[in-house]
Amino acid sequence: MILAAALLLGAVVIGWWSPAALSRRAATGAGPGTVIAWWLLAAAGVVAGAVGGVLLLVLPGHGPAGAVLRILHDCWSTAGHDGFPALDPIAGLGSVAVLGVAAARLARHALDRRRRRNVLHRRHLTALRLSGDQQPLPTLWLPDDQPIAYSMGGRRPLVVASTGLADRLTEPELRAVLEHERAHVRGHHHLLTSWAEVLGRTLWFVPLMRELPAAVRLLVELAADRTASARCGAAPLRSALLRVRAGEGPRRALAMAGGDTEIRLSYLDGASDPPFTAGVKAVAGGIAALLAPPAVAVALVVGAGLIVCP
């Protein structure tokens, strides 16, 4: 039971204290795509750590945990698995119940979000068919005086813009805005934000999960800005951001006006890492984020063993 408890405690430690560290890393200028991967992999590590801890509790003999604990058994017999045999079924049943409730909530929120998104998407596709645009990534133009620009993912992704947007922006600015929305589709940002929001609503009591949706939504905006800036230039994108900040879209779409405009503008002026450095940061940070809960668990078990068995 010790290794299972350590793994669960490792998931708790990362789930409660990693958001501050991840936010600091984003503020140091790391690429938005890299930071998105770190946030999502940290969330995956917490979920995997919690599930792994529960499995170790309910598996016969605690699975591979028994081999690890035998090393410490002679020194720590009073705190080992045999010391409190009656706690095993109680802890196992309680953990399975919590995990089952979380899984049911996850499935319910995911299905509810998918249903609502499909309804909204079908309405847009109906309007798009009437317009006759058959491009792989079409643009649906709405007859609206407000400057609106957003994108929708799914099997038939599309970009939505208003005539008011085209009237208000210059040609380079409009091209930068549309490229920003296309970057959302190409980067599968809608899928990333969807899963972040489902995890946030399901596991809202964990700070990492609670802060995940807002963090991912801002980071995908920064990533799309970086792509649009590389293709169309930073100047037209910056001026477009200032002129369309009031334009909004549906809740489940990614709007050009999404995120904190001041942060997005400051990020446009920041320097990016060379490709090799950015790749090394992404891989190293991703592995660290994913393996953080089991690393904390191993540190707890080894530390306890060194203290009890000097």
mmCIF file of C-alpha atoms in Angstrom:
data_model
loop_
_atom_site.group_PDB
_atom_site.id
_atom_site.type_symbol
_atom_site.label_atom_id
_atom_site.label_comp_id
_atom_site.label_asym_id
_atom_site.label_seq_id
_atom_site.Cartn_x
_atom_site.Cartn_y
_atom_site.Cartn_z
ATOM 1 C CA MET A 1 0.000 0.000 0.000
ATOM 2 C CA ILE A 2 2.992 2.298 0.594
ATOM 3 C CA LEU A 3 3.944 2.645 -3.069
ATOM 4 C CA ALA A 4 0.311 3.238 -4.064
ATOM 5 C CA ALA A 5 -0.028 5.931 -1.410
ATOM 6 C CA ALA A 6 3.236 7.530 -2.535
ATOM 7 C CA LEU A 7 2.046 7.569 -6.155
ATOM 8 C CA LEU A 8 -1.257 9.152 -5.167
ATOM 9 C CA LEU A 9 0.586 11.710 -3.052
ATOM 10 C CA GLY A 10 2.868 12.460 -6.003
ATOM 11 C CA ALA A 11 -0.190 13.158 -8.160
ATOM 12 C CA VAL A 12 -1.537 15.452 -5.429
ATOM 13 C CA VAL A 13 1.752 17.364 -5.156
ATOM 14 C CA ILE A 14 1.987 17.960 -8.907
ATOM 15 C CA GLY A 15 -1.725 18.704 -9.237
ATOM 16 C CA TRP A 16 -1.612 21.345 -6.521
ATOM 17 C CA TRP A 17 1.777 23.006 -7.022
ATOM 18 C CA SER A 18 2.646 22.691 -10.720
ATOM 19 C CA PRO A 19 0.438 25.544 -12.104
ATOM 20 C CA ALA A 20 2.712 28.232 -10.631
ATOM 21 C CA ALA A 21 5.817 26.604 -12.133
ATOM 22 C CA LEU A 22 4.163 26.181 -15.530
ATOM 23 C CA SER A 23 3.021 29.813 -15.535
ATOM 24 C CA ARG A 24 6.550 30.980 -14.721
ATOM 25 C CA ARG A 25 7.949 28.946 -17.598
ATOM 26 C CA ALA A 26 5.469 30.555 -19.979
ATOM 27 C CA ALA A 27 6.549 33.990 -18.757
ATOM 28 C CA THR A 28 10.215 33.268 -19.549
ATOM 29 C CA GLY A 29 9.549 33.278 -23.277
ATOM 30 C CA ALA A 30 9.181 29.562 -24.056
ATOM 31 C CA GLY A 31 7.212 28.896 -27.234
ATOM 32 C CA PRO A 32 3.444 28.666 -26.726
ATOM 33 C CA GLY A 33 3.266 25.262 -28.383
ATOM 34 C CA THR A 34 5.918 23.989 -25.988
ATOM 35 C CA VAL A 35 4.093 25.335 -22.935
ATOM 36 C CA ILE A 36 0.793 23.859 -24.154
ATOM 37 C CA ALA A 37 2.494 20.460 -24.314
ATOM 38 C CA TRP A 38 3.849 20.924 -20.788
ATOM 39 C CA TRP A 39 0.439 21.819 -19.353
ATOM 40 C CA LEU A 40 -1.333 18.925 -21.055
ATOM 41 C CA LEU A 41 1.392 16.387 -20.251
ATOM 42 C CA ALA A 42 1.403 17.501 -16.608
ATOM 43 C CA ALA A 43 -2.357 16.962 -16.528
ATOM 44 C CA ALA A 44 -1.934 13.553 -18.174
ATOM 45 C CA GLY A 45 0.760 12.657 -15.644
ATOM 46 C CA VAL A 46 -1.494 13.570 -12.732
ATOM 47 C CA VAL A 47 -4.364 11.487 -14.135
ATOM 48 C CA ALA A 48 -2.037 8.560 -14.897
ATOM 49 C CA GLY A 49 -0.477 8.790 -11.438
ATOM 50 C CA ALA A 50 -3.873 8.754 -9.739
ATOM 51 C CA VAL A 51 -5.090 5.823 -11.849
ATOM 52 C CA GLY A 52 -1.825 3.954 -11.278
ATOM 53 C CA GLY A 53 -2.082 4.457 -7.525
ATOM 54 C CA VAL A 54 -5.626 3.110 -7.505
ATOM 55 C CA LEU A 55 -4.609 0.082 -9.572
ATOM 56 C CA LEU A 56 -1.771 -0.711 -7.167
ATOM 57 C CA LEU A 57 -4.286 -0.636 -4.331
ATOM 58 C CA VAL A 58 -6.764 -3.034 -5.932
ATOM 59 C CA LEU A 59 -4.431 -5.451 -7.786
ATOM 60 C CA PRO A 60 -3.724 -8.765 -6.005
ATOM 61 C CA GLY A 61 -0.553 -8.333 -3.976
ATOM 62 C CA HIS A 62 -0.466 -4.694 -5.121
ATOM 63 C CA GLY A 63 1.015 -5.743 -8.465
ATOM 64 C CA PRO A 64 4.716 -4.810 -8.863
ATOM 65 C CA ALA A 65 4.625 -2.766 -5.660
ATOM 66 C CA GLY A 66 5.220 -5.900 -3.617
ATOM 67 C CA ALA A 67 8.712 -6.389 -5.073
ATOM 68 C CA VAL A 68 9.653 -2.821 -4.236
ATOM 69 C CA LEU A 69 8.298 -3.004 -0.717
ATOM 70 C CA ARG A 70 10.122 -6.234 0.095
ATOM 71 C CA ILE A 71 13.374 -4.262 -0.030
ATOM 72 C CA LEU A 72 12.106 -2.040 2.783
ATOM 73 C CA HIS A 73 10.057 -4.631 4.625
ATOM 74 C CA ASP A 74 12.734 -5.735 7.105
ATOM 75 C CA CYS A 75 13.410 -2.138 8.162
ATOM 76 C CA TRP A 76 9.882 -0.798 8.002
ATOM 77 C CA SER A 77 7.666 -3.735 8.864
ATOM 78 C CA THR A 78 5.331 -1.733 11.082
ATOM 79 C CA ALA A 79 4.496 0.647 8.229
ATOM 80 C CA GLY A 80 4.520 -1.952 5.462
ATOM 81 C CA HIS A 81 1.687 -3.732 3.723
ATOM 82 C CA ASP A 82 1.463 -6.476 6.365
ATOM 83 C CA GLY A 83 1.242 -3.983 9.208
ATOM 84 C CA PHE A 84 -2.222 -2.713 8.316
ATOM 85 C CA PRO A 85 -3.934 -5.445 6.290
ATOM 86 C CA ALA A 86 -7.407 -4.178 7.103
ATOM 87 C CA LEU A 87 -6.747 -0.846 5.406
ATOM 88 C CA ASP A 88 -6.214 -2.373 1.974
ATOM 89 C CA PRO A 89 -9.828 -3.232 1.059
ATOM 90 C CA ILE A 90 -11.098 0.041 2.544
ATOM 91 C CA ALA A 91 -8.578 2.173 0.680
ATOM 92 C CA GLY A 92 -9.031 0.157 -2.509
ATOM 93 C CA LEU A 93 -12.811 0.369 -2.522
ATOM 94 C CA GLY A 94 -12.770 4.070 -1.662
ATOM 95 C CA SER A 95 -10.243 4.857 -4.414
ATOM 96 C CA VAL A 96 -12.185 2.833 -6.994
ATOM 97 C CA ALA A 97 -15.369 4.690 -6.041
ATOM 98 C CA VAL A 98 -13.691 8.086 -6.445
ATOM 99 C CA LEU A 99 -12.124 7.029 -9.739
ATOM 100 C CA GLY A 100 -15.460 5.716 -11.008
ATOM 101 C CA VAL A 101 -17.243 8.966 -10.192
ATOM 102 C CA ALA A 102 -14.490 10.975 -11.899
ATOM 103 C CA ALA A 103 -14.643 8.758 -15.005
ATOM 104 C CA ALA A 104 -18.433 9.115 -15.185
ATOM 105 C CA ARG A 105 -18.190 12.915 -14.889
ATOM 106 C CA LEU A 106 -15.484 12.985 -17.553
ATOM 107 C CA ALA A 107 -17.626 10.972 -19.970
ATOM 108 C CA ARG A 108 -20.717 13.083 -19.272
ATOM 109 C CA HIS A 109 -18.942 16.406 -19.816
ATOM 110 C CA ALA A 110 -17.198 15.119 -22.948
ATOM 111 C CA LEU A 111 -20.441 13.865 -24.500
ATOM 112 C CA ASP A 112 -22.326 17.028 -23.545
ATOM 113 C CA ARG A 113 -19.657 19.244 -25.064
ATOM 114 C CA ARG A 114 -19.549 17.149 -28.233
ATOM 115 C CA ARG A 115 -23.325 17.307 -28.618
ATOM 116 C CA ARG A 116 -23.440 21.088 -28.222
ATOM 117 C CA ARG A 117 -20.503 21.576 -30.562
ATOM 118 C CA ASN A 118 -22.112 19.403 -33.228
ATOM 119 C CA VAL A 119 -25.343 21.425 -33.080
ATOM 120 C CA LEU A 120 -23.428 24.683 -33.508
ATOM 121 C CA HIS A 121 -21.257 23.211 -36.247
ATOM 122 C CA ARG A 122 -24.239 21.932 -38.253
ATOM 123 C CA ARG A 123 -25.788 25.400 -38.252
ATOM 124 C CA HIS A 124 -22.612 26.915 -39.653
ATOM 125 C CA LEU A 125 -22.246 24.169 -42.273
ATOM 126 C CA THR A 126 -25.817 24.753 -43.429
ATOM 127 C CA ALA A 127 -25.039 28.431 -43.986
ATOM 128 C CA LEU A 128 -21.767 27.492 -45.685
ATOM 129 C CA ARG A 129 -23.506 25.192 -48.177
ATOM 130 C CA LEU A 130 -25.801 28.046 -49.144
ATOM 131 C CA SER A 131 -22.752 30.215 -49.828
ATOM 132 C CA GLY A 132 -21.290 27.638 -52.228
ATOM 133 C CA ASP A 133 -17.733 27.740 -50.827
ATOM 134 C CA GLN A 134 -16.236 24.252 -51.299
ATOM 135 C CA GLN A 135 -12.584 24.928 -50.400
ATOM 136 C CA PRO A 136 -10.798 22.522 -48.000
ATOM 137 C CA LEU A 137 -10.787 25.262 -45.353
ATOM 138 C CA PRO A 138 -13.628 27.592 -46.396
ATOM 139 C CA THR A 139 -14.532 30.994 -44.990
ATOM 140 C CA LEU A 140 -18.129 31.766 -44.110
ATOM 141 C CA TRP A 141 -18.866 35.488 -44.425
ATOM 142 C CA LEU A 142 -21.577 36.788 -42.110
ATOM 143 C CA PRO A 143 -23.536 39.948 -42.988
ATOM 144 C CA ASP A 144 -22.760 41.675 -39.701
ATOM 145 C CA ASP A 145 -21.418 45.178 -39.036
ATOM 146 C CA GLN A 146 -19.404 44.010 -36.013
ATOM 147 C CA PRO A 147 -15.774 42.917 -36.591
ATOM 148 C CA ILE A 148 -16.123 39.167 -36.009
ATOM 149 C CA ALA A 149 -13.584 36.445 -36.726
ATOM 150 C CA TYR A 150 -13.467 32.923 -35.306
ATOM 151 C CA SER A 151 -12.827 29.357 -36.407
ATOM 152 C CA MET A 152 -14.432 25.992 -35.779
ATOM 153 C CA GLY A 153 -12.726 22.603 -35.857
ATOM 154 C CA GLY A 154 -14.133 19.149 -36.411
ATOM 155 C CA ARG A 155 -14.396 16.977 -39.503
ATOM 156 C CA ARG A 156 -15.382 19.968 -41.629
ATOM 157 C CA PRO A 157 -13.428 22.911 -40.191
ATOM 158 C CA LEU A 158 -14.194 26.435 -41.280
ATOM 159 C CA VAL A 159 -13.323 30.049 -40.618
ATOM 160 C CA VAL A 160 -16.104 32.548 -39.916
ATOM 161 C CA ALA A 161 -15.688 36.279 -40.554
ATOM 162 C CA SER A 162 -18.045 39.216 -40.880
ATOM 163 C CA THR A 163 -18.408 41.841 -43.566
ATOM 164 C CA GLY A 164 -17.889 44.406 -40.811
ATOM 165 C CA LEU A 165 -14.420 42.953 -40.231
ATOM 166 C CA ALA A 166 -13.508 43.286 -43.909
ATOM 167 C CA ASP A 167 -14.815 46.865 -43.995
ATOM 168 C CA ARG A 168 -12.832 47.899 -40.907
ATOM 169 C CA LEU A 169 -9.453 46.303 -41.681
ATOM 170 C CA THR A 170 -6.912 46.866 -44.392
ATOM 171 C CA GLU A 171 -6.055 44.028 -46.751
ATOM 172 C CA PRO A 172 -2.845 43.019 -44.874
ATOM 173 C CA GLU A 173 -4.689 43.150 -41.540
ATOM 174 C CA LEU A 174 -7.553 41.028 -42.839
ATOM 175 C CA ARG A 175 -5.115 38.507 -44.260
ATOM 176 C CA ALA A 176 -3.339 38.285 -40.881
ATOM 177 C CA VAL A 177 -6.643 37.737 -39.047
ATOM 178 C CA LEU A 178 -7.741 34.966 -41.399
ATOM 179 C CA GLU A 179 -4.307 33.347 -41.174
ATOM 180 C CA HIS A 180 -4.588 33.431 -37.383
ATOM 181 C CA GLU A 181 -7.880 31.526 -37.560
ATOM 182 C CA ARG A 182 -6.490 29.015 -40.064
ATOM 183 C CA ALA A 183 -3.580 28.413 -37.686
ATOM 184 C CA HIS A 184 -6.096 27.347 -35.030
ATOM 185 C CA VAL A 185 -7.510 24.734 -37.389
ATOM 186 C CA ARG A 186 -4.136 23.452 -38.606
ATOM 187 C CA GLY A 187 -2.828 23.234 -35.044
ATOM 188 C CA HIS A 188 -5.898 21.276 -33.832
ATOM 189 C CA HIS A 189 -6.348 23.947 -31.166
ATOM 190 C CA HIS A 190 -10.078 23.286 -30.880
ATOM 191 C CA LEU A 191 -9.386 19.704 -29.811
ATOM 192 C CA LEU A 192 -6.784 20.829 -27.263
ATOM 193 C CA THR A 193 -9.075 23.425 -25.709
ATOM 194 C CA SER A 194 -11.980 20.966 -25.668
ATOM 195 C CA TRP A 195 -10.069 18.385 -23.661
ATOM 196 C CA ALA A 196 -8.668 21.067 -21.373
ATOM 197 C CA GLU A 197 -12.169 22.308 -20.604
ATOM 198 C CA VAL A 198 -13.520 18.789 -20.060
ATOM 199 C CA LEU A 199 -10.705 18.038 -17.603
ATOM 200 C CA GLY A 200 -11.204 21.393 -15.916
ATOM 201 C CA ARG A 201 -14.931 20.832 -15.404
ATOM 202 C CA THR A 202 -14.485 17.208 -14.302
ATOM 203 C CA LEU A 203 -11.552 17.636 -11.901
ATOM 204 C CA TRP A 204 -12.198 21.218 -10.855
ATOM 205 C CA PHE A 205 -11.011 20.532 -7.292
ATOM 206 C CA VAL A 206 -7.426 20.027 -8.546
ATOM 207 C CA PRO A 207 -5.742 23.435 -9.124
ATOM 208 C CA LEU A 208 -3.842 22.194 -12.188
ATOM 209 C CA MET A 209 -7.053 21.044 -13.860
ATOM 210 C CA ARG A 210 -8.986 24.128 -12.746
ATOM 211 C CA GLU A 211 -6.435 26.469 -14.339
ATOM 212 C CA LEU A 212 -5.840 24.294 -17.402
ATOM 213 C CA PRO A 213 -8.699 25.608 -19.641
ATOM 214 C CA ALA A 214 -7.787 29.301 -19.286
ATOM 215 C CA ALA A 215 -4.086 28.572 -19.738
ATOM 216 C CA VAL A 216 -4.596 26.496 -22.882
ATOM 217 C CA ARG A 217 -7.029 29.011 -24.419
ATOM 218 C CA LEU A 218 -4.497 31.823 -23.989
ATOM 219 C CA LEU A 219 -1.595 29.700 -25.220
ATOM 220 C CA VAL A 220 -3.382 28.597 -28.405
ATOM 221 C CA GLU A 221 -4.030 32.274 -29.163
ATOM 222 C CA LEU A 222 -0.328 33.000 -28.714
ATOM 223 C CA ALA A 223 0.562 30.043 -30.936
ATOM 224 C CA ALA A 224 -1.832 31.192 -33.676
ATOM 225 C CA ASP A 225 -0.474 34.737 -33.376
ATOM 226 C CA ARG A 226 3.060 33.449 -33.849
ATOM 227 C CA THR A 227 2.064 31.524 -36.982
ATOM 228 C CA ALA A 228 0.155 34.467 -38.455
ATOM 229 C CA SER A 229 3.029 36.817 -37.658
ATOM 230 C CA ALA A 230 5.508 34.534 -39.422
ATOM 231 C CA ARG A 231 3.311 34.364 -42.530
ATOM 232 C CA CYS A 232 1.909 37.901 -42.711
ATOM 233 C CA GLY A 233 4.165 40.033 -40.535
ATOM 234 C CA ALA A 234 3.834 41.258 -36.958
ATOM 235 C CA ALA A 235 2.753 44.825 -37.802
ATOM 236 C CA PRO A 236 -0.575 44.040 -39.530
ATOM 237 C CA LEU A 237 -1.429 41.433 -36.898
ATOM 238 C CA ARG A 238 -0.703 43.876 -34.077
ATOM 239 C CA SER A 239 -2.872 46.609 -35.592
ATOM 240 C CA ALA A 240 -5.640 44.072 -36.315
ATOM 241 C CA LEU A 241 -5.597 42.917 -32.701
ATOM 242 C CA LEU A 242 -6.112 46.476 -31.516
ATOM 243 C CA ARG A 243 -8.979 47.062 -33.926
ATOM 244 C CA VAL A 244 -11.000 43.852 -33.473
ATOM 245 C CA ARG A 245 -10.596 43.305 -29.734
ATOM 246 C CA ALA A 246 -14.365 43.781 -29.293
ATOM 247 C CA GLY A 247 -15.307 41.038 -31.757
ATOM 248 C CA GLU A 248 -16.476 37.821 -30.140
ATOM 249 C CA GLY A 249 -17.637 34.414 -31.344
ATOM 250 C CA PRO A 250 -19.580 31.450 -29.969
ATOM 251 C CA ARG A 251 -18.371 29.925 -26.699
ATOM 252 C CA ARG A 252 -17.035 26.789 -28.375
ATOM 253 C CA ALA A 253 -15.229 28.632 -31.162
ATOM 254 C CA LEU A 254 -11.785 30.224 -31.050
ATOM 255 C CA ALA A 255 -12.282 33.932 -31.673
ATOM 256 C CA MET A 256 -9.656 36.379 -32.875
ATOM 257 C CA ALA A 257 -10.454 38.552 -29.834
ATOM 258 C CA GLY A 258 -9.857 35.671 -27.413
ATOM 259 C CA GLY A 259 -7.273 35.798 -24.658
ATOM 260 C CA ASP A 260 -5.622 38.791 -23.004
ATOM 261 C CA THR A 261 -4.862 41.325 -25.733
ATOM 262 C CA GLU A 262 -2.045 42.995 -23.775
ATOM 263 C CA ILE A 263 -0.279 39.661 -23.243
ATOM 264 C CA ARG A 264 -0.704 38.778 -26.904
ATOM 265 C CA LEU A 265 0.701 42.121 -28.029
ATOM 266 C CA SER A 266 3.715 41.814 -25.721
ATOM 267 C CA TYR A 267 4.317 38.261 -26.926
ATOM 268 C CA LEU A 268 4.504 39.458 -30.529
ATOM 269 C CA ASP A 269 7.539 41.575 -29.597
ATOM 270 C CA GLY A 270 9.339 38.742 -27.807
ATOM 271 C CA ALA A 271 12.160 36.744 -29.371
ATOM 272 C CA SER A 272 11.673 33.033 -29.970
ATOM 273 C CA ASP A 273 14.198 30.275 -29.320
ATOM 274 C CA PRO A 274 16.102 28.669 -32.210
ATOM 275 C CA PRO A 275 14.329 25.552 -33.524
ATOM 276 C CA PHE A 276 16.829 23.128 -31.964
ATOM 277 C CA THR A 277 16.694 24.808 -28.549
ATOM 278 C CA ALA A 278 12.899 24.948 -28.683
ATOM 279 C CA GLY A 279 12.767 21.235 -29.556
ATOM 280 C CA VAL A 280 15.068 20.278 -26.694
ATOM 281 C CA LYS A 281 13.008 22.365 -24.260
ATOM 282 C CA ALA A 282 9.769 20.824 -25.497
ATOM 283 C CA VAL A 283 10.988 17.228 -25.189
ATOM 284 C CA ALA A 284 12.794 17.634 -21.863
ATOM 285 C CA GLY A 285 10.001 19.642 -20.272
ATOM 286 C CA GLY A 286 7.326 17.289 -21.604
ATOM 287 C CA ILE A 287 9.052 14.208 -20.201
ATOM 288 C CA ALA A 288 9.555 15.955 -16.855
ATOM 289 C CA ALA A 289 5.904 17.037 -16.721
ATOM 290 C CA LEU A 290 4.588 13.586 -17.590
ATOM 291 C CA LEU A 291 6.844 11.704 -15.183
ATOM 292 C CA ALA A 292 6.656 14.201 -12.313
ATOM 293 C CA PRO A 293 4.096 12.263 -10.191
ATOM 294 C CA PRO A 294 5.973 8.921 -10.282
ATOM 295 C CA ALA A 295 9.244 10.814 -9.710
ATOM 296 C CA VAL A 296 7.799 12.363 -6.556
ATOM 297 C CA ALA A 297 6.505 8.928 -5.497
ATOM 298 C CA VAL A 298 9.941 7.316 -5.940
ATOM 299 C CA ALA A 299 11.570 10.176 -4.042
ATOM 300 C CA LEU A 300 9.112 9.707 -1.155
ATOM 301 C CA VAL A 301 9.646 5.935 -0.960
ATOM 302 C CA VAL A 302 13.450 6.154 -1.266
ATOM 303 C CA GLY A 303 13.609 9.051 1.195
ATOM 304 C CA ALA A 304 11.498 7.173 3.717
ATOM 305 C CA GLY A 305 13.697 4.111 3.253
ATOM 306 C CA LEU A 306 16.886 6.103 3.854
ATOM 307 C CA ILE A 307 15.430 7.650 6.977
ATOM 308 C CA VAL A 308 14.175 4.373 8.423
ATOM 309 C CA CYS A 309 17.128 2.275 7.190
ATOM 310 C CA PRO A 310 20.216 4.486 7.591
#
